[in-house]
Amino acid sequence: MRISREKFYMGVAELAAQRSPCLSRQIGAVVVLDKRIVGVGYNGPPPGFPHCKVCKRQNSGENLDECFAIHAEVNAITEALKAVGRTPLAPATLYCTVQPCIDCLKLIVRCDIVNIIYKHPYKCSKTRAKIVEEMKINEVSYQNTP
């Protein structure tokens, strides 16, 4: 039996997360445009940077300025921009294993990605919720997709 596109795309995001060398949390993301995967990413240090031996971020939200990791969403979006060769990426959908943080959300808005489907929620601020509402981003939990 054939799986749904949504399950396939989220499965690719989950597989990408397994490539992450992050000691704190492994996250994967996939950008889909016109039913095609145009970008895949996972969180980790930039190319050429060493992988961490000890995590400086034992507590979520702490020591962010000491972490070299690039977020999975940023990596997936930059790959999509290279593949597509244009911005905006609308009407693209971003599949993430974890709901994007506010900084990633700003990049999502800038690239005109209109849909976000995430598997696990992230502690979100009122400002982040306001951005989602005002920019009319369709953000849904993967558990709530058909």
Protein backbone atom coordinates (compact mmCIF):
# COMPACT_ATOMS: atom_id res chain seq x y z
CA MET A 1 0.00 0.00 0.00
CA ARG A 2 1.33 3.41 -0.97
CA ILE A 3 1.94 5.97 1.80
CA SER A 4 0.61 9.51 1.58
CA ARG A 5 2.81 12.34 0.38
CA GLU A 6 2.64 13.95 3.82
CA LYS A 7 3.89 10.77 5.49
CA PHE A 8 6.65 10.45 2.88
CA TYR A 9 7.83 14.06 3.31
CA MET A 10 7.78 13.83 7.12
CA GLY A 11 9.61 10.51 6.87
CA VAL A 12 12.36 12.20 4.83
CA ALA A 13 12.58 14.95 7.49
CA GLU A 14 12.90 12.30 10.20
CA LEU A 15 15.60 10.50 8.21
CA ALA A 16 17.47 13.79 7.72
CA ALA A 17 17.36 14.37 11.49
CA GLN A 18 19.31 11.13 11.95
CA ARG A 19 22.24 12.76 10.09
CA SER A 20 22.49 15.55 12.66
CA PRO A 21 25.62 15.47 14.81
CA CYS A 22 23.93 17.66 17.44
CA LEU A 23 24.34 16.35 20.97
CA SER A 24 21.31 18.26 22.25
CA ARG A 25 18.53 17.58 19.74
CA GLN A 26 18.47 16.13 16.22
CA ILE A 27 16.11 17.99 13.89
CA GLY A 28 15.30 17.51 10.21
CA ALA A 29 13.44 19.63 7.67
CA VAL A 30 12.26 19.29 4.07
CA VAL A 31 11.07 21.97 1.63
CA VAL A 32 8.46 20.79 -0.87
CA LEU A 33 7.44 22.79 -3.94
CA ASP A 34 4.98 21.53 -6.54
CA LYS A 35 5.02 18.04 -4.94
CA ARG A 36 8.83 17.84 -5.31
CA ILE A 37 11.43 17.89 -2.56
CA VAL A 38 13.68 20.86 -3.35
CA GLY A 39 15.61 21.09 -0.07
CA VAL A 40 16.57 18.85 2.84
CA GLY A 41 18.43 19.88 5.97
CA TYR A 42 19.41 18.90 9.47
CA ASN A 43 20.89 20.88 12.34
CA GLY A 44 24.63 20.95 12.81
CA PRO A 45 27.75 23.07 12.48
CA PRO A 46 28.63 24.77 9.18
CA PRO A 47 30.82 22.85 6.73
CA GLY A 48 34.40 22.80 7.97
CA PHE A 49 33.51 23.36 11.63
CA PRO A 50 34.25 20.50 14.01
CA HIS A 51 31.39 18.60 15.58
CA CYS A 52 30.84 19.30 19.26
CA LYS A 53 32.35 16.97 21.81
CA VAL A 54 30.38 18.49 24.68
CA CYS A 55 27.03 20.25 24.37
CA LYS A 56 27.04 23.82 25.63
CA ARG A 57 23.25 23.87 25.48
CA GLN A 58 22.21 21.34 28.10
CA ASN A 59 19.15 23.46 28.87
CA SER A 60 16.90 24.58 26.03
CA GLY A 61 17.23 28.28 25.32
CA GLU A 62 20.54 28.69 27.16
CA ASN A 63 23.98 29.50 25.72
CA LEU A 64 22.59 30.09 22.23
CA ASP A 65 25.48 32.40 21.39
CA GLU A 66 27.98 29.59 22.06
CA CYS A 67 26.33 27.10 19.69
CA PHE A 68 27.71 26.85 16.14
CA ALA A 69 24.78 24.80 14.82
CA ILE A 70 22.78 25.97 11.85
CA HIS A 71 19.13 25.03 12.21
CA ALA A 72 17.64 22.31 10.01
CA GLU A 73 15.12 24.75 8.52
CA VAL A 74 17.86 27.17 7.46
CA ASN A 75 19.83 24.37 5.82
CA ALA A 76 16.76 23.04 4.00
CA ILE A 77 15.69 26.51 2.81
CA THR A 78 19.15 27.45 1.54
CA GLU A 79 19.31 24.16 -0.37
CA ALA A 80 15.87 24.87 -1.83
CA LEU A 81 16.90 28.37 -2.90
CA LYS A 82 19.95 26.93 -4.67
CA ALA A 83 17.87 24.22 -6.38
CA VAL A 84 14.99 26.46 -7.44
CA GLY A 85 17.17 29.45 -8.25
CA ARG A 86 14.65 32.03 -7.16
CA THR A 87 12.80 33.57 -4.31
CA PRO A 88 10.00 33.59 -3.29
CA LEU A 89 9.52 29.89 -2.72
CA ALA A 90 5.73 30.25 -2.57
CA PRO A 91 3.70 28.09 -2.48
CA ALA A 92 6.25 25.84 -0.75
CA THR A 93 5.60 23.71 2.31
CA LEU A 94 8.18 23.11 5.04
CA TYR A 95 8.03 19.77 6.86
CA CYS A 96 9.91 19.83 10.20
CA THR A 97 10.44 17.31 12.93
CA VAL A 98 10.18 20.21 15.43
CA GLN A 99 8.12 23.40 15.11
CA PRO A 100 10.42 26.19 13.86
CA CYS A 101 11.78 28.77 16.31
CA ILE A 102 11.04 32.47 15.81
CA ASP A 103 14.33 33.10 13.98
CA CYS A 104 13.63 30.31 11.48
CA LEU A 105 10.06 31.58 11.16
CA LYS A 106 11.41 34.98 10.07
CA LEU A 107 13.37 33.29 7.27
CA ILE A 108 10.30 31.25 6.33
CA VAL A 109 8.28 34.48 6.05
CA ARG A 110 11.04 36.17 4.02
CA CYS A 111 11.09 33.30 1.52
CA ASP A 112 7.29 33.25 1.28
CA ILE A 113 6.92 29.66 2.44
CA VAL A 114 3.21 29.42 3.09
CA ASN A 115 2.77 26.08 4.88
CA ILE A 116 4.54 24.57 7.87
CA ILE A 117 3.86 21.03 9.01
CA TYR A 118 5.71 20.05 12.18
CA LYS A 119 5.81 16.87 14.24
CA HIS A 120 6.79 18.09 17.72
CA PRO A 121 5.79 21.45 19.22
CA TYR A 122 8.36 24.02 20.31
CA LYS A 123 7.95 26.49 23.15
CA CYS A 124 6.62 29.49 21.23
CA SER A 125 6.25 33.13 22.21
CA LYS A 126 3.27 35.41 21.66
CA THR A 127 5.35 37.32 19.13
CA ARG A 128 5.92 34.14 17.12
CA ALA A 129 2.19 33.34 17.17
CA LYS A 130 1.45 36.89 16.01
CA ILE A 131 3.82 36.51 13.03
CA VAL A 132 2.11 33.25 11.99
CA GLU A 133 -1.32 34.89 12.24
CA GLU A 134 -0.47 38.20 10.54
CA MET A 135 1.50 36.59 7.71
CA LYS A 136 -1.28 34.03 7.20
CA ILE A 137 1.05 31.06 7.43
CA ASN A 138 -0.75 27.75 7.52
CA GLU A 139 1.02 26.01 10.40
CA VAL A 140 -0.31 22.65 11.55
CA SER A 141 0.82 19.77 13.69
CA TYR A 142 1.58 16.64 11.66
CA GLN A 143 -0.82 14.72 13.92
CA ASN A 144 -3.63 16.96 12.63
CA THR A 145 -2.99 16.35 8.92
CA PRO A 146 -5.31 14.08 6.94
